[in-house]
Amino acid sequence: MAERQTLTVPDLVGQPVHIAQEMAADIGFGLAAGDPDGPGLRSRTWPGLFWVTSQDPSAGSVLEQGSQIRITFVQDGQTRSDVPEHKSGPTPSLESHAEAEKDE
């Protein structure tokens, strides 16, 4: 049986959940949140804009391709003391995210 390829976990913290899902999938990972037997990530984050506040394993870790990265997230406008302070660029918001998507 062939061994699975190992890959480096990207830094997803601070990304909108839907962008983090795309980033993880492009590399070969899946995202998971909360109870694995509960509702899926898409149903927990739709509709609206949600931001990744933490991930496990952390960025830079090495996992087998196809592994799951567990994330926690907050809805746009919510505050949490454990969210890293945004040091550069515009403050994340639904409006700034919409503008960025229009420019692409």
PDB file of N, CA and C in Angstrom:
ATOM      1  N   MET A   1       0.847  -1.177   0.000  1.00  0.00           N
ATOM      2  CA  MET A   1       0.000   0.000   0.000  1.00  0.00           C
ATOM      3  C   MET A   1       0.890   1.237   0.000  1.00  0.00           C
ATOM      4  N   ALA A   2       0.574   2.221  -0.809  1.00  0.00           N
ATOM      5  CA  ALA A   2       1.374   3.440  -0.939  1.00  0.00           C
ATOM      6  C   ALA A   2       1.191   4.336   0.284  1.00  0.00           C
ATOM      7  N   GLU A   3       2.299   4.982   0.689  1.00  0.00           N
ATOM      8  CA  GLU A   3       2.216   5.923   1.802  1.00  0.00           C
ATOM      9  C   GLU A   3       1.583   7.217   1.326  1.00  0.00           C
ATOM     10  N   ARG A   4       0.861   7.866   2.235  1.00  0.00           N
ATOM     11  CA  ARG A   4       0.244   9.147   1.908  1.00  0.00           C
ATOM     12  C   ARG A   4       1.294  10.242   1.998  1.00  0.00           C
ATOM     13  N   GLN A   5       1.173  11.205   1.141  1.00  0.00           N
ATOM     14  CA  GLN A   5       2.077  12.340   1.117  1.00  0.00           C
ATOM     15  C   GLN A   5       1.866  13.198   2.363  1.00  0.00           C
ATOM     16  N   THR A   6       2.958  13.733   2.926  1.00  0.00           N
ATOM     17  CA  THR A   6       2.829  14.655   4.054  1.00  0.00           C
ATOM     18  C   THR A   6       2.946  16.081   3.550  1.00  0.00           C
ATOM     19  N   LEU A   7       2.190  16.973   4.174  1.00  0.00           N
ATOM     20  CA  LEU A   7       2.111  18.365   3.755  1.00  0.00           C
ATOM     21  C   LEU A   7       2.196  19.278   4.968  1.00  0.00           C
ATOM     22  N   THR A   8       2.624  20.515   4.739  1.00  0.00           N
ATOM     23  CA  THR A   8       2.711  21.510   5.804  1.00  0.00           C
ATOM     24  C   THR A   8       1.371  22.216   5.961  1.00  0.00           C
ATOM     25  N   VAL A   9       0.928  22.341   7.198  1.00  0.00           N
ATOM     26  CA  VAL A   9      -0.344  22.987   7.516  1.00  0.00           C
ATOM     27  C   VAL A   9      -0.203  24.498   7.310  1.00  0.00           C
ATOM     28  N   PRO A  10      -1.122  25.115   6.551  1.00  0.00           N
ATOM     29  CA  PRO A  10      -1.063  26.567   6.334  1.00  0.00           C
ATOM     30  C   PRO A  10      -1.592  27.337   7.549  1.00  0.00           C
ATOM     31  N   ASP A  11      -1.297  28.626   7.601  1.00  0.00           N
ATOM     32  CA  ASP A  11      -1.824  29.508   8.647  1.00  0.00           C
ATOM     33  C   ASP A  11      -3.192  29.997   8.197  1.00  0.00           C
ATOM     34  N   LEU A  12      -4.232  29.543   8.865  1.00  0.00           N
ATOM     35  CA  LEU A  12      -5.606  29.885   8.499  1.00  0.00           C
ATOM     36  C   LEU A  12      -6.217  30.936   9.420  1.00  0.00           C
ATOM     37  N   VAL A  13      -5.574  31.213  10.547  1.00  0.00           N
ATOM     38  CA  VAL A  13      -6.111  32.158  11.527  1.00  0.00           C
ATOM     39  C   VAL A  13      -6.193  33.549  10.906  1.00  0.00           C
ATOM     40  N   GLY A  14      -7.356  34.186  11.079  1.00  0.00           N
ATOM     41  CA  GLY A  14      -7.577  35.519  10.535  1.00  0.00           C
ATOM     42  C   GLY A  14      -8.225  35.512   9.162  1.00  0.00           C
ATOM     43  N   GLN A  15      -8.372  34.335   8.561  1.00  0.00           N
ATOM     44  CA  GLN A  15      -8.996  34.215   7.241  1.00  0.00           C
ATOM     45  C   GLN A  15     -10.502  34.024   7.393  1.00  0.00           C
ATOM     46  N   PRO A  16     -11.283  34.493   6.417  1.00  0.00           N
ATOM     47  CA  PRO A  16     -12.699  34.118   6.405  1.00  0.00           C
ATOM     48  C   PRO A  16     -12.792  32.593   6.262  1.00  0.00           C
ATOM     49  N   VAL A  17     -13.761  31.969   6.905  1.00  0.00           N
ATOM     50  CA  VAL A  17     -13.874  30.510   6.897  1.00  0.00           C
ATOM     51  C   VAL A  17     -13.941  29.967   5.471  1.00  0.00           C
ATOM     52  N   HIS A  18     -14.720  30.604   4.601  1.00  0.00           N
ATOM     53  CA  HIS A  18     -14.842  30.054   3.244  1.00  0.00           C
ATOM     54  C   HIS A  18     -13.518  30.134   2.479  1.00  0.00           C
ATOM     55  N   ILE A  19     -12.705  31.137   2.739  1.00  0.00           N
ATOM     56  CA  ILE A  19     -11.383  31.236   2.113  1.00  0.00           C
ATOM     57  C   ILE A  19     -10.451  30.184   2.719  1.00  0.00           C
ATOM     58  N   ALA A  20     -10.517  30.001   4.042  1.00  0.00           N
ATOM     59  CA  ALA A  20      -9.699  28.983   4.713  1.00  0.00           C
ATOM     60  C   ALA A  20     -10.028  27.592   4.157  1.00  0.00           C
ATOM     61  N   GLN A  21     -11.312  27.327   3.897  1.00  0.00           N
ATOM     62  CA  GLN A  21     -11.706  26.034   3.319  1.00  0.00           C
ATOM     63  C   GLN A  21     -11.066  25.848   1.950  1.00  0.00           C
ATOM     64  N   GLU A  22     -11.085  26.885   1.126  1.00  0.00           N
ATOM     65  CA  GLU A  22     -10.478  26.805  -0.200  1.00  0.00           C
ATOM     66  C   GLU A  22      -8.975  26.598  -0.095  1.00  0.00           C
ATOM     67  N   MET A  23      -8.316  27.348   0.795  1.00  0.00           N
ATOM     68  CA  MET A  23      -6.863  27.218   0.975  1.00  0.00           C
ATOM     69  C   MET A  23      -6.503  25.791   1.389  1.00  0.00           C
ATOM     70  N   ALA A  24      -7.238  25.257   2.381  1.00  0.00           N
ATOM     71  CA  ALA A  24      -6.965  23.908   2.874  1.00  0.00           C
ATOM     72  C   ALA A  24      -7.203  22.875   1.771  1.00  0.00           C
ATOM     73  N   ALA A  25      -8.307  22.999   1.057  1.00  0.00           N
ATOM     74  CA  ALA A  25      -8.640  22.043  -0.002  1.00  0.00           C
ATOM     75  C   ALA A  25      -7.619  22.082  -1.132  1.00  0.00           C
ATOM     76  N   ASP A  26      -7.148  23.281  -1.492  1.00  0.00           N
ATOM     77  CA  ASP A  26      -6.156  23.409  -2.562  1.00  0.00           C
ATOM     78  C   ASP A  26      -4.866  22.667  -2.229  1.00  0.00           C
ATOM     79  N   ILE A  27      -4.538  22.608  -0.939  1.00  0.00           N
ATOM     80  CA  ILE A  27      -3.318  21.925  -0.506  1.00  0.00           C
ATOM     81  C   ILE A  27      -3.564  20.429  -0.333  1.00  0.00           C
ATOM     82  N   GLY A  28      -4.780  20.069   0.067  1.00  0.00           N
ATOM     83  CA  GLY A  28      -5.095  18.658   0.261  1.00  0.00           C
ATOM     84  C   GLY A  28      -5.588  18.323   1.652  1.00  0.00           C
ATOM     85  N   PHE A  29      -6.074  19.335   2.390  1.00  0.00           N
ATOM     86  CA  PHE A  29      -6.614  19.131   3.727  1.00  0.00           C
ATOM     87  C   PHE A  29      -8.107  19.430   3.740  1.00  0.00           C
ATOM     88  N   GLY A  30      -8.779  18.956   4.771  1.00  0.00           N
ATOM     89  CA  GLY A  30     -10.161  19.310   5.028  1.00  0.00           C
ATOM     90  C   GLY A  30     -10.213  20.147   6.291  1.00  0.00           C
ATOM     91  N   LEU A  31     -11.331  20.839   6.499  1.00  0.00           N
ATOM     92  CA  LEU A  31     -11.533  21.602   7.733  1.00  0.00           C
ATOM     93  C   LEU A  31     -12.658  20.977   8.525  1.00  0.00           C
ATOM     94  N   ALA A  32     -12.533  21.019   9.838  1.00  0.00           N
ATOM     95  CA  ALA A  32     -13.568  20.504  10.733  1.00  0.00           C
ATOM     96  C   ALA A  32     -13.732  21.480  11.880  1.00  0.00           C
ATOM     97  N   ALA A  33     -14.932  21.511  12.426  1.00  0.00           N
ATOM     98  CA  ALA A  33     -15.214  22.376  13.574  1.00  0.00           C
ATOM     99  C   ALA A  33     -16.266  21.725  14.448  1.00  0.00           C
ATOM    100  N   GLY A  34     -16.076  21.844  15.753  1.00  0.00           N
ATOM    101  CA  GLY A  34     -17.084  21.354  16.682  1.00  0.00           C
ATOM    102  C   GLY A  34     -17.202  19.849  16.697  1.00  0.00           C
ATOM    103  N   ASP A  35     -18.384  19.399  17.038  1.00  0.00           N
ATOM    104  CA  ASP A  35     -18.701  17.984  17.162  1.00  0.00           C
ATOM    105  C   ASP A  35     -18.655  17.303  15.794  1.00  0.00           C
ATOM    106  N   PRO A  36     -17.812  16.260  15.631  1.00  0.00           N
ATOM    107  CA  PRO A  36     -17.739  15.597  14.320  1.00  0.00           C
ATOM    108  C   PRO A  36     -19.051  14.935  13.904  1.00  0.00           C
ATOM    109  N   ASP A  37     -19.939  14.668  14.881  1.00  0.00           N
ATOM    110  CA  ASP A  37     -21.236  14.072  14.561  1.00  0.00           C
ATOM    111  C   ASP A  37     -22.325  15.123  14.388  1.00  0.00           C
ATOM    112  N   GLY A  38     -21.976  16.400  14.609  1.00  0.00           N
ATOM    113  CA  GLY A  38     -22.947  17.488  14.500  1.00  0.00           C
ATOM    114  C   GLY A  38     -23.023  18.028  13.080  1.00  0.00           C
ATOM    115  N   PRO A  39     -23.639  19.205  12.940  1.00  0.00           N
ATOM    116  CA  PRO A  39     -23.770  19.804  11.607  1.00  0.00           C
ATOM    117  C   PRO A  39     -22.401  20.111  11.010  1.00  0.00           C
ATOM    118  N   GLY A  40     -22.326  20.076   9.699  1.00  0.00           N
ATOM    119  CA  GLY A  40     -21.080  20.352   8.992  1.00  0.00           C
ATOM    120  C   GLY A  40     -20.683  21.818   9.075  1.00  0.00           C
ATOM    121  N   LEU A  41     -19.449  22.084   8.698  1.00  0.00           N
ATOM    122  CA  LEU A  41     -18.899  23.434   8.762  1.00  0.00           C
ATOM    123  C   LEU A  41     -19.702  24.408   7.895  1.00  0.00           C
ATOM    124  N   ARG A  42     -20.060  24.003   6.696  1.00  0.00           N
ATOM    125  CA  ARG A  42     -20.820  24.902   5.811  1.00  0.00           C
ATOM    126  C   ARG A  42     -22.166  25.288   6.421  1.00  0.00           C
ATOM    127  N   SER A  43     -22.856  24.331   7.029  1.00  0.00           N
ATOM    128  CA  SER A  43     -24.158  24.661   7.611  1.00  0.00           C
ATOM    129  C   SER A  43     -24.013  25.526   8.857  1.00  0.00           C
ATOM    130  N   ARG A  44     -22.860  25.470   9.520  1.00  0.00           N
ATOM    131  CA  ARG A  44     -22.632  26.297  10.707  1.00  0.00           C
ATOM    132  C   ARG A  44     -22.200  27.716  10.343  1.00  0.00           C
ATOM    133  N   THR A  45     -21.758  27.916   9.117  1.00  0.00           N
ATOM    134  CA  THR A  45     -21.230  29.227   8.731  1.00  0.00           C
ATOM    135  C   THR A  45     -21.976  29.847   7.552  1.00  0.00           C
ATOM    136  N   TRP A  46     -23.208  29.415   7.328  1.00  0.00           N
ATOM    137  CA  TRP A  46     -23.990  29.987   6.230  1.00  0.00           C
ATOM    138  C   TRP A  46     -25.339  30.400   6.747  1.00  0.00           C
ATOM    139  N   PRO A  47     -25.884  31.515   6.432  1.00  0.00           N
ATOM    140  CA  PRO A  47     -25.256  32.602   5.678  1.00  0.00           C
ATOM    141  C   PRO A  47     -24.412  33.465   6.619  1.00  0.00           C
ATOM    142  N   GLY A  48     -23.623  34.310   6.052  1.00  0.00           N
ATOM    143  CA  GLY A  48     -22.828  35.252   6.837  1.00  0.00           C
ATOM    144  C   GLY A  48     -21.351  35.117   6.585  1.00  0.00           C
ATOM    145  N   LEU A  49     -20.600  35.932   7.285  1.00  0.00           N
ATOM    146  CA  LEU A  49     -19.148  35.935   7.184  1.00  0.00           C
ATOM    147  C   LEU A  49     -18.591  35.540   8.541  1.00  0.00           C
ATOM    148  N   PHE A  50     -17.755  34.522   8.565  1.00  0.00           N
ATOM    149  CA  PHE A  50     -17.160  34.007   9.788  1.00  0.00           C
ATOM    150  C   PHE A  50     -15.645  34.009   9.632  1.00  0.00           C
ATOM    151  N   TRP A  51     -14.932  34.284  10.723  1.00  0.00           N
ATOM    152  CA  TRP A  51     -13.471  34.400  10.718  1.00  0.00           C
ATOM    153  C   TRP A  51     -12.837  33.296  11.554  1.00  0.00           C
ATOM    154  N   VAL A  52     -11.777  32.688  11.049  1.00  0.00           N
ATOM    155  CA  VAL A  52     -11.051  31.651  11.781  1.00  0.00           C
ATOM    156  C   VAL A  52     -10.280  32.318  12.913  1.00  0.00           C
ATOM    157  N   THR A  53     -10.482  31.827  14.151  1.00  0.00           N
ATOM    158  CA  THR A  53      -9.809  32.402  15.312  1.00  0.00           C
ATOM    159  C   THR A  53      -8.701  31.503  15.860  1.00  0.00           C
ATOM    160  N   SER A  54      -8.771  30.209  15.573  1.00  0.00           N
ATOM    161  CA  SER A  54      -7.693  29.305  15.981  1.00  0.00           C
ATOM    162  C   SER A  54      -7.759  28.044  15.129  1.00  0.00           C
ATOM    163  N   GLN A  55      -6.659  27.312  15.147  1.00  0.00           N
ATOM    164  CA  GLN A  55      -6.605  26.073  14.383  1.00  0.00           C
ATOM    165  C   GLN A  55      -5.758  25.056  15.137  1.00  0.00           C
ATOM    166  N   ASP A  56      -6.057  23.765  14.892  1.00  0.00           N
ATOM    167  CA  ASP A  56      -5.305  22.667  15.474  1.00  0.00           C
ATOM    168  C   ASP A  56      -5.224  21.569  14.439  1.00  0.00           C
ATOM    169  N   PRO A  57      -4.057  21.187  14.018  1.00  0.00           N
ATOM    170  CA  PRO A  57      -2.741  21.610  14.476  1.00  0.00           C
ATOM    171  C   PRO A  57      -2.383  23.009  13.974  1.00  0.00           C
ATOM    172  N   SER A  58      -1.367  23.575  14.591  1.00  0.00           N
ATOM    173  CA  SER A  58      -0.945  24.931  14.256  1.00  0.00           C
ATOM    174  C   SER A  58      -0.243  24.979  12.907  1.00  0.00           C
ATOM    175  N   ALA A  59      -0.163  26.197  12.367  1.00  0.00           N
ATOM    176  CA  ALA A  59       0.523  26.424  11.088  1.00  0.00           C
ATOM    177  C   ALA A  59       1.964  25.925  11.200  1.00  0.00           C
ATOM    178  N   GLY A  60       2.436  25.299  10.132  1.00  0.00           N
ATOM    179  CA  GLY A  60       3.795  24.788  10.104  1.00  0.00           C
ATOM    180  C   GLY A  60       3.907  23.328  10.502  1.00  0.00           C
ATOM    181  N   SER A  61       2.847  22.776  11.107  1.00  0.00           N
ATOM    182  CA  SER A  61       2.841  21.353  11.448  1.00  0.00           C
ATOM    183  C   SER A  61       2.801  20.541  10.165  1.00  0.00           C
ATOM    184  N   VAL A  62       3.161  19.274  10.254  1.00  0.00           N
ATOM    185  CA  VAL A  62       3.144  18.398   9.088  1.00  0.00           C
ATOM    186  C   VAL A  62       2.099  17.307   9.317  1.00  0.00           C
ATOM    187  N   LEU A  63       1.211  17.148   8.333  1.00  0.00           N
ATOM    188  CA  LEU A  63       0.137  16.147   8.388  1.00  0.00           C
ATOM    189  C   LEU A  63       0.096  15.369   7.087  1.00  0.00           C
ATOM    190  N   GLU A  64      -0.541  14.211   7.141  1.00  0.00           N
ATOM    191  CA  GLU A  64      -0.771  13.457   5.915  1.00  0.00           C
ATOM    192  C   GLU A  64      -1.833  14.148   5.079  1.00  0.00           C
ATOM    193  N   GLN A  65      -1.651  14.106   3.768  1.00  0.00           N
ATOM    194  CA  GLN A  65      -2.639  14.659   2.853  1.00  0.00           C
ATOM    195  C   GLN A  65      -3.983  14.004   3.142  1.00  0.00           C
ATOM    196  N   GLY A  66      -5.042  14.797   3.139  1.00  0.00           N
ATOM    197  CA  GLY A  66      -6.388  14.309   3.418  1.00  0.00           C
ATOM    198  C   GLY A  66      -6.785  14.447   4.878  1.00  0.00           C
ATOM    199  N   SER A  67      -5.841  14.847   5.739  1.00  0.00           N
ATOM    200  CA  SER A  67      -6.145  15.033   7.161  1.00  0.00           C
ATOM    201  C   SER A  67      -7.033  16.250   7.373  1.00  0.00           C
ATOM    202  N   GLN A  68      -7.640  16.314   8.547  1.00  0.00           N
ATOM    203  CA  GLN A  68      -8.519  17.411   8.915  1.00  0.00           C
ATOM    204  C   GLN A  68      -7.790  18.411   9.808  1.00  0.00           C
ATOM    205  N   ILE A  69      -8.009  19.688   9.560  1.00  0.00           N
ATOM    206  CA  ILE A  69      -7.542  20.764  10.428  1.00  0.00           C
ATOM    207  C   ILE A  69      -8.775  21.244  11.183  1.00  0.00           C
ATOM    208  N   ARG A  70      -8.708  21.234  12.507  1.00  0.00           N
ATOM    209  CA  ARG A  70      -9.846  21.653  13.337  1.00  0.00           C
ATOM    210  C   ARG A  70      -9.735  23.159  13.562  1.00  0.00           C
ATOM    211  N   ILE A  71     -10.814  23.885  13.298  1.00  0.00           N
ATOM    212  CA  ILE A  71     -10.809  25.338  13.471  1.00  0.00           C
ATOM    213  C   ILE A  71     -11.898  25.769  14.441  1.00  0.00           C
ATOM    214  N   THR A  72     -11.693  26.941  15.031  1.00  0.00           N
ATOM    215  CA  THR A  72     -12.754  27.644  15.749  1.00  0.00           C
ATOM    216  C   THR A  72     -12.942  28.959  15.005  1.00  0.00           C
ATOM    217  N   PHE A  73     -14.120  29.541  15.131  1.00  0.00           N
ATOM    218  CA  PHE A  73     -14.426  30.734  14.351  1.00  0.00           C
ATOM    219  C   PHE A  73     -15.462  31.576  15.069  1.00  0.00           C
ATOM    220  N   VAL A  74     -15.550  32.835  14.648  1.00  0.00           N
ATOM    221  CA  VAL A  74     -16.572  33.755  15.144  1.00  0.00           C
ATOM    222  C   VAL A  74     -17.240  34.404  13.942  1.00  0.00           C
ATOM    223  N   GLN A  75     -18.480  34.827  14.160  1.00  0.00           N
ATOM    224  CA  GLN A  75     -19.199  35.537  13.109  1.00  0.00           C
ATOM    225  C   GLN A  75     -18.688  36.969  13.034  1.00  0.00           C
ATOM    226  N   ASP A  76     -18.684  37.548  11.849  1.00  0.00           N
ATOM    227  CA  ASP A  76     -18.257  38.926  11.669  1.00  0.00           C
ATOM    228  C   ASP A  76     -18.993  39.822  12.646  1.00  0.00           C
ATOM    229  N   GLY A  77     -18.253  40.680  13.331  1.00  0.00           N
ATOM    230  CA  GLY A  77     -18.854  41.587  14.291  1.00  0.00           C
ATOM    231  C   GLY A  77     -18.761  41.096  15.725  1.00  0.00           C
ATOM    232  N   GLN A  78     -18.554  39.791  15.932  1.00  0.00           N
ATOM    233  CA  GLN A  78     -18.367  39.280  17.285  1.00  0.00           C
ATOM    234  C   GLN A  78     -16.942  39.588  17.725  1.00  0.00           C
ATOM    235  N   THR A  79     -16.714  39.683  19.008  1.00  0.00           N
ATOM    236  CA  THR A  79     -15.366  39.904  19.508  1.00  0.00           C
ATOM    237  C   THR A  79     -14.973  38.776  20.427  1.00  0.00           C
ATOM    238  N   ARG A  80     -13.677  38.477  20.421  1.00  0.00           N
ATOM    239  CA  ARG A  80     -13.128  37.476  21.326  1.00  0.00           C
ATOM    240  C   ARG A  80     -11.759  37.940  21.747  1.00  0.00           C
ATOM    241  N   SER A  81     -11.443  37.800  23.005  1.00  0.00           N
ATOM    242  CA  SER A  81     -10.155  38.266  23.507  1.00  0.00           C
ATOM    243  C   SER A  81      -8.994  37.432  23.010  1.00  0.00           C
ATOM    244  N   ASP A  82      -9.232  36.191  22.562  1.00  0.00           N
ATOM    245  CA  ASP A  82      -8.127  35.351  22.120  1.00  0.00           C
ATOM    246  C   ASP A  82      -7.852  35.450  20.617  1.00  0.00           C
ATOM    247  N   VAL A  83      -8.550  36.331  19.913  1.00  0.00           N
ATOM    248  CA  VAL A  83      -8.294  36.527  18.489  1.00  0.00           C
ATOM    249  C   VAL A  83      -7.062  37.415  18.353  1.00  0.00           C
ATOM    250  N   PRO A  84      -6.079  37.001  17.544  1.00  0.00           N
ATOM    251  CA  PRO A  84      -4.888  37.837  17.398  1.00  0.00           C
ATOM    252  C   PRO A  84      -5.247  39.223  16.885  1.00  0.00           C
ATOM    253  N   GLU A  85      -4.567  40.229  17.415  1.00  0.00           N
ATOM    254  CA  GLU A  85      -4.813  41.604  16.986  1.00  0.00           C
ATOM    255  C   GLU A  85      -4.337  41.777  15.553  1.00  0.00           C
ATOM    256  N   HIS A  86      -5.149  42.390  14.738  1.00  0.00           N
ATOM    257  CA  HIS A  86      -4.831  42.644  13.334  1.00  0.00           C
ATOM    258  C   HIS A  86      -3.851  43.812  13.282  1.00  0.00           C
ATOM    259  N   LYS A  87      -2.609  43.574  12.838  1.00  0.00           N
ATOM    260  CA  LYS A  87      -1.556  44.578  12.902  1.00  0.00           C
ATOM    261  C   LYS A  87      -1.417  45.424  11.638  1.00  0.00           C
ATOM    262  N   SER A  88      -1.781  44.889  10.478  1.00  0.00           N
ATOM    263  CA  SER A  88      -1.584  45.651   9.248  1.00  0.00           C
ATOM    264  C   SER A  88      -2.764  45.469   8.318  1.00  0.00           C
ATOM    265  N   GLY A  89      -2.914  46.394   7.404  1.00  0.00           N
ATOM    266  CA  GLY A  89      -4.003  46.316   6.448  1.00  0.00           C
ATOM    267  C   GLY A  89      -5.322  46.722   7.073  1.00  0.00           C
ATOM    268  N   PRO A  90      -6.403  46.608   6.315  1.00  0.00           N
ATOM    269  CA  PRO A  90      -7.711  47.017   6.833  1.00  0.00           C
ATOM    270  C   PRO A  90      -8.202  46.049   7.902  1.00  0.00           C
ATOM    271  N   THR A  91      -8.992  46.559   8.814  1.00  0.00           N
ATOM    272  CA  THR A  91      -9.613  45.715   9.827  1.00  0.00           C
ATOM    273  C   THR A  91     -10.595  44.784   9.130  1.00  0.00           C
ATOM    274  N   PRO A  92     -10.538  43.468   9.432  1.00  0.00           N
ATOM    275  CA  PRO A  92     -11.474  42.546   8.785  1.00  0.00           C
ATOM    276  C   PRO A  92     -12.921  42.935   9.081  1.00  0.00           C
ATOM    277  N   SER A  93     -13.715  42.995   8.039  1.00  0.00           N
ATOM    278  CA  SER A  93     -15.140  43.263   8.184  1.00  0.00           C
ATOM    279  C   SER A  93     -15.848  42.750   6.950  1.00  0.00           C
ATOM    280  N   LEU A  94     -17.144  42.616   7.036  1.00  0.00           N
ATOM    281  CA  LEU A  94     -17.918  42.153   5.898  1.00  0.00           C
ATOM    282  C   LEU A  94     -17.730  43.102   4.716  1.00  0.00           C
ATOM    283  N   GLU A  95     -17.715  44.421   4.981  1.00  0.00           N
ATOM    284  CA  GLU A  95     -17.576  45.400   3.905  1.00  0.00           C
ATOM    285  C   GLU A  95     -16.192  45.311   3.245  1.00  0.00           C
ATOM    286  N   SER A  96     -15.116  45.238   4.041  1.00  0.00           N
ATOM    287  CA  SER A  96     -13.777  45.176   3.440  1.00  0.00           C
ATOM    288  C   SER A  96     -13.589  43.867   2.681  1.00  0.00           C
ATOM    289  N   HIS A  97     -14.187  42.775   3.171  1.00  0.00           N
ATOM    290  CA  HIS A  97     -14.085  41.502   2.465  1.00  0.00           C
ATOM    291  C   HIS A  97     -14.828  41.559   1.134  1.00  0.00           C
ATOM    292  N   ALA A  98     -15.995  42.167   1.123  1.00  0.00           N
ATOM    293  CA  ALA A  98     -16.769  42.296  -0.118  1.00  0.00           C
ATOM    294  C   ALA A  98     -16.011  43.128  -1.134  1.00  0.00           C
ATOM    295  N   GLU A  99     -15.361  44.189  -0.691  1.00  0.00           N
ATOM    296  CA  GLU A  99     -14.569  45.017  -1.603  1.00  0.00           C
ATOM    297  C   GLU A  99     -13.414  44.217  -2.195  1.00  0.00           C
ATOM    298  N   ALA A 100     -12.738  43.421  -1.375  1.00  0.00           N
ATOM    299  CA  ALA A 100     -11.621  42.606  -1.859  1.00  0.00           C
ATOM    300  C   ALA A 100     -12.085  41.601  -2.895  1.00  0.00           C
ATOM    301  N   GLU A 101     -13.249  40.996  -2.686  1.00  0.00           N
ATOM    302  CA  GLU A 101     -13.767  40.019  -3.629  1.00  0.00           C
ATOM    303  C   GLU A 101     -14.168  40.669  -4.952  1.00  0.00           C
ATOM    304  N   LYS A 102     -14.676  41.923  -4.917  1.00  0.00           N
ATOM    305  CA  LYS A 102     -15.054  42.633  -6.137  1.00  0.00           C
ATOM    306  C   LYS A 102     -13.823  42.905  -6.991  1.00  0.00           C
ATOM    307  N   ASP A 103     -12.672  43.170  -6.335  1.00  0.00           N
ATOM    308  CA  ASP A 103     -11.452  43.525  -7.045  1.00  0.00           C
ATOM    309  C   ASP A 103     -10.823  42.331  -7.731  1.00  0.00           C
ATOM    310  N   GLU A 104     -11.173  41.113  -7.347  1.00  0.00           N
ATOM    311  CA  GLU A 104     -10.530  39.915  -7.912  1.00  0.00           C
ATOM    312  C   GLU A 104     -11.055  39.574  -9.266  1.00  0.00           C
TER     313      GLU A 104
END
